[in-house]
CSV table of N, CA, C and O in Angstrom, one decimal:
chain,number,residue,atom,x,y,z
A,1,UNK,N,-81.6,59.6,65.6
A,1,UNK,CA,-83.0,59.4,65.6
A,1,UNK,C,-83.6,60.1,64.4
A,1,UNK,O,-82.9,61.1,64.1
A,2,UNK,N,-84.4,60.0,63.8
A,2,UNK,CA,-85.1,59.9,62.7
A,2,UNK,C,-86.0,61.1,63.1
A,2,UNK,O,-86.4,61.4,64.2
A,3,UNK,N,-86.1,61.9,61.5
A,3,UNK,CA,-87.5,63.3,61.6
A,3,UNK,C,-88.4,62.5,61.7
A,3,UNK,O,-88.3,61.3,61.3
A,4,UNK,N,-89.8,63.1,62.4
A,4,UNK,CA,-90.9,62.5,62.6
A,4,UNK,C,-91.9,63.5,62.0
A,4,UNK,O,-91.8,64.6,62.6
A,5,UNK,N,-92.6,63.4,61.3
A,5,UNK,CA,-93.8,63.9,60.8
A,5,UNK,C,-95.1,64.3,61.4
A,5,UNK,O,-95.8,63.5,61.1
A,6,UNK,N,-95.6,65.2,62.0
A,6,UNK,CA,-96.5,65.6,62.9
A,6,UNK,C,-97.9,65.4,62.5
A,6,UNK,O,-98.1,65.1,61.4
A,7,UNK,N,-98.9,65.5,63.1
A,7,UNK,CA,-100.4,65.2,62.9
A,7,UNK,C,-101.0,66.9,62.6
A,7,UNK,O,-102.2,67.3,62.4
A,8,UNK,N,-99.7,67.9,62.7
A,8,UNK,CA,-99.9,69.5,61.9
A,8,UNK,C,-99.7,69.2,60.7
A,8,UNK,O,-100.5,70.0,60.1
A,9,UNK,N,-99.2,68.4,59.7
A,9,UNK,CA,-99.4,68.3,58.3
A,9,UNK,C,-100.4,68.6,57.4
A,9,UNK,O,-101.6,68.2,57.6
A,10,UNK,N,-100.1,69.2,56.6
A,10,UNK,CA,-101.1,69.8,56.2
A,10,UNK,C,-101.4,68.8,54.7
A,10,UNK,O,-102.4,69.1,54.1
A,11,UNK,N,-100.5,67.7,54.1
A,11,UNK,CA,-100.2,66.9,53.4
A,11,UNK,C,-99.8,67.8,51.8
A,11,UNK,O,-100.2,67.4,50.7
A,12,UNK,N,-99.3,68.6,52.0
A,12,UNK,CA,-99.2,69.3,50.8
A,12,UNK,C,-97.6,68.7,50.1
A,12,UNK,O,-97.2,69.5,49.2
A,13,UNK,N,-96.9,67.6,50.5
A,13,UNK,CA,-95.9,67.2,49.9
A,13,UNK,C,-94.3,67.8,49.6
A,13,UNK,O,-93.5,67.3,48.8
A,14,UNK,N,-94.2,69.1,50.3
A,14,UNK,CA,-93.4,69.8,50.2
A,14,UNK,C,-92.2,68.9,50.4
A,14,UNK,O,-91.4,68.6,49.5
A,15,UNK,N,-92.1,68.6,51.4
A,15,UNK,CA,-91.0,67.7,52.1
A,15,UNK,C,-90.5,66.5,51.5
A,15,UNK,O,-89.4,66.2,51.7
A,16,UNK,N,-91.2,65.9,50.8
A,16,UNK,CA,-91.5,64.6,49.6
A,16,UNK,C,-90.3,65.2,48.9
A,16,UNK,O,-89.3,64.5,48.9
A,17,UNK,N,-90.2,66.6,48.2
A,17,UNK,CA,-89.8,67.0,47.3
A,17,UNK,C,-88.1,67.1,47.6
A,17,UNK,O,-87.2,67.0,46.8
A,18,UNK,N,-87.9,67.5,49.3
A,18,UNK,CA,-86.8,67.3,49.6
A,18,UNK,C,-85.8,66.8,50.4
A,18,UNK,O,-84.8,67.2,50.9
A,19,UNK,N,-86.5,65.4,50.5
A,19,UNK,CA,-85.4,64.6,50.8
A,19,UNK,C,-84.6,64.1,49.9
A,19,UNK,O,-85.0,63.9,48.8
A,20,UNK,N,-83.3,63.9,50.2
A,20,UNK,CA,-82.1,63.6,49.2
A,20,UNK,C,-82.2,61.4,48.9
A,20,UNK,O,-81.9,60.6,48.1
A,21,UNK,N,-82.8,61.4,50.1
A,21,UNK,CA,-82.5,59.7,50.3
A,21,UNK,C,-84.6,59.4,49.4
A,21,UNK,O,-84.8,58.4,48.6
A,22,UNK,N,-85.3,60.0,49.7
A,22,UNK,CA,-86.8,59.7,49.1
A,22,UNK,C,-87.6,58.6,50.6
A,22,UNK,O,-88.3,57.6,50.5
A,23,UNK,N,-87.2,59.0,51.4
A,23,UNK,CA,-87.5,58.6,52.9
A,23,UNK,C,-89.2,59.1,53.0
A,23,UNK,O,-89.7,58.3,53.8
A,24,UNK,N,-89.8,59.7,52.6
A,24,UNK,CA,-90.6,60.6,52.5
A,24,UNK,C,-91.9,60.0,51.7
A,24,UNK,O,-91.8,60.1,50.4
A,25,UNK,N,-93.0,59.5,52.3
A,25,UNK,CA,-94.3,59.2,51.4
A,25,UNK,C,-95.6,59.4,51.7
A,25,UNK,O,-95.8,59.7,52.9
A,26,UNK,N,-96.6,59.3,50.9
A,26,UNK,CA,-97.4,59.9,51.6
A,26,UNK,C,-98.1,58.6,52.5
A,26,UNK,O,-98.0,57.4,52.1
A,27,UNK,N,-98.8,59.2,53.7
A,27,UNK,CA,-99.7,57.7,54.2
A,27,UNK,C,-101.5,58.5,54.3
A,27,UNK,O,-102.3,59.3,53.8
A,28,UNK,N,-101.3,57.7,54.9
A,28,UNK,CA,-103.2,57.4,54.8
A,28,UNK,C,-104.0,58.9,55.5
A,28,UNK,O,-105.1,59.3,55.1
A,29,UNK,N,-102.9,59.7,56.8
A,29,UNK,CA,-103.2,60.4,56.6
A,29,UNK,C,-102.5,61.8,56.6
A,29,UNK,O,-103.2,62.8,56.6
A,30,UNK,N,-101.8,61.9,56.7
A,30,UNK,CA,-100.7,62.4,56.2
A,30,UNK,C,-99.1,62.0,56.0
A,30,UNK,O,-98.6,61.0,56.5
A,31,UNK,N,-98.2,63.2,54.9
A,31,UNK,CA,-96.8,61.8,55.2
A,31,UNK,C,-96.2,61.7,56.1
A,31,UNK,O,-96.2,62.3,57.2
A,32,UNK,N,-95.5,60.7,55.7
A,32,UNK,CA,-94.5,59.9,56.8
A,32,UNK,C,-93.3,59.7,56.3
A,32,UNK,O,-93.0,59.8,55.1
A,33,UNK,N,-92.2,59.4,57.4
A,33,UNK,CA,-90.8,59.3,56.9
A,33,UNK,C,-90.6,58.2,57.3
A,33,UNK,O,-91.0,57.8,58.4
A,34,UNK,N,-89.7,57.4,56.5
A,34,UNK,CA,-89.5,55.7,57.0
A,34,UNK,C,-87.9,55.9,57.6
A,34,UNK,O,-86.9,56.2,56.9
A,35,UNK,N,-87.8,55.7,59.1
A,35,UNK,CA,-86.8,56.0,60.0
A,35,UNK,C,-85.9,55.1,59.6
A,35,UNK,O,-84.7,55.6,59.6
A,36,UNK,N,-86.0,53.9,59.0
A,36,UNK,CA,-84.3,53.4,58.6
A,36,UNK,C,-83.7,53.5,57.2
A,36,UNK,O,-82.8,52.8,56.8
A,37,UNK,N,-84.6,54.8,56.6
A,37,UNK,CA,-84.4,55.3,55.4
A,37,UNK,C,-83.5,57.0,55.8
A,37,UNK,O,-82.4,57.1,55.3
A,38,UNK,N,-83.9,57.8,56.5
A,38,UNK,CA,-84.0,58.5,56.6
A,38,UNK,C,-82.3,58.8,57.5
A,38,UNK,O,-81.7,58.0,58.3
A,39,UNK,N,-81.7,60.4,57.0
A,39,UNK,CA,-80.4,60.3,57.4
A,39,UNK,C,-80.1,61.2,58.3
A,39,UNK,O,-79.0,61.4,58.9
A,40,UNK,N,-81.5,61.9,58.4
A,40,UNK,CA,-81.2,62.6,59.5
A,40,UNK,C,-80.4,64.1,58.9
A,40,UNK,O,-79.7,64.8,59.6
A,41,UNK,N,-80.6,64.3,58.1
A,41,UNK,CA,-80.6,66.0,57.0
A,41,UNK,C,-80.9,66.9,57.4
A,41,UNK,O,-80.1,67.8,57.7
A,42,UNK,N,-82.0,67.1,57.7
A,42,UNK,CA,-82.8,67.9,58.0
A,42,UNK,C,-83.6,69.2,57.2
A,42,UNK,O,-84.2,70.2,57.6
A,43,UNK,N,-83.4,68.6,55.8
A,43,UNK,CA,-83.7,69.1,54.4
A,43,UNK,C,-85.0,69.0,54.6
A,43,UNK,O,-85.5,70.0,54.0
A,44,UNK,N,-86.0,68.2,55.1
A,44,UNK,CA,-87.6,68.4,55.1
A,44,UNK,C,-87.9,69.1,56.3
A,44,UNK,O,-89.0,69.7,56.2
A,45,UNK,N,-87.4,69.1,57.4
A,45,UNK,CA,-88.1,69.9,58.1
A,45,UNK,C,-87.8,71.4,57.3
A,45,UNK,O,-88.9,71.8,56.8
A,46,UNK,N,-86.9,72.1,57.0
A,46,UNK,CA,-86.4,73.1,56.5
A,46,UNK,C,-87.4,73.4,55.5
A,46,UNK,O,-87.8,74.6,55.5
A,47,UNK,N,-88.0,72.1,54.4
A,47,UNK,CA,-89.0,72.5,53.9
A,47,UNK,C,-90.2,72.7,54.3
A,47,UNK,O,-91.0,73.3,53.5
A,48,UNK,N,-90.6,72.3,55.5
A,48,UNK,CA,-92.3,72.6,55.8
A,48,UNK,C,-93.3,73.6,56.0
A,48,UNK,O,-93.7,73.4,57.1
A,49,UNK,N,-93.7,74.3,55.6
A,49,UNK,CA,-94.3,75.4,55.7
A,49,UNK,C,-95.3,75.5,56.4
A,49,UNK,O,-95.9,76.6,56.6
A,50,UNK,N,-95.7,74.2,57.2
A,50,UNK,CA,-96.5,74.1,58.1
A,50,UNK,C,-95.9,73.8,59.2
A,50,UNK,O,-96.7,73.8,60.1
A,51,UNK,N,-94.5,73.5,59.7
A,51,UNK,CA,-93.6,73.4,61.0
A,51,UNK,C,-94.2,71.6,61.2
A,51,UNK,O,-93.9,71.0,62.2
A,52,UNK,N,-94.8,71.1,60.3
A,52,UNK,CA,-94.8,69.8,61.4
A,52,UNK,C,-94.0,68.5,61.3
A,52,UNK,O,-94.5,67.4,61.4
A,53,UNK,N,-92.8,68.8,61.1
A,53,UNK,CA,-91.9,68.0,60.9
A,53,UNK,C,-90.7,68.1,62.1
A,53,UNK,O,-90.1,69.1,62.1
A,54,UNK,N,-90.5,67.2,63.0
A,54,UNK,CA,-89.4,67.5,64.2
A,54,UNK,C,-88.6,66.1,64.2
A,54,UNK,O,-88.9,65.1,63.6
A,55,UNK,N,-87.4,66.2,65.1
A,55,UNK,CA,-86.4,65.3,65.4
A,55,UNK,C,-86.9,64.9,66.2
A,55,UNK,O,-86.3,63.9,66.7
């Protein structure tokens, strides 16, 4: 299952920066990760400095 991006985002793009696959964009209001992109790393949550990134 795919990281999901939380409505705690703070949109500061950290996570953008570390995904290895680029799963990672921004949306309308904050980002999002595109689930059949995504490999399941766990390199963006690790980046969040705001925690809102979960499995």
């Amino acid at each position: 299952m795919a990281y999901k991006i939380t409505d705690d985002c703070i949109s500061c793009g950290a996570c953008a920066g570390t995904c290895p696959v680029g799963a990672i964009s921004e949306g309308e209001n904050h980002y999002e990760i595109d689930a059949d992109m995504c490999v399941e790393c766990g390199a963006c949550q690790a980046g969040c400095p705001a925690g809102a990134i979960e499995a």
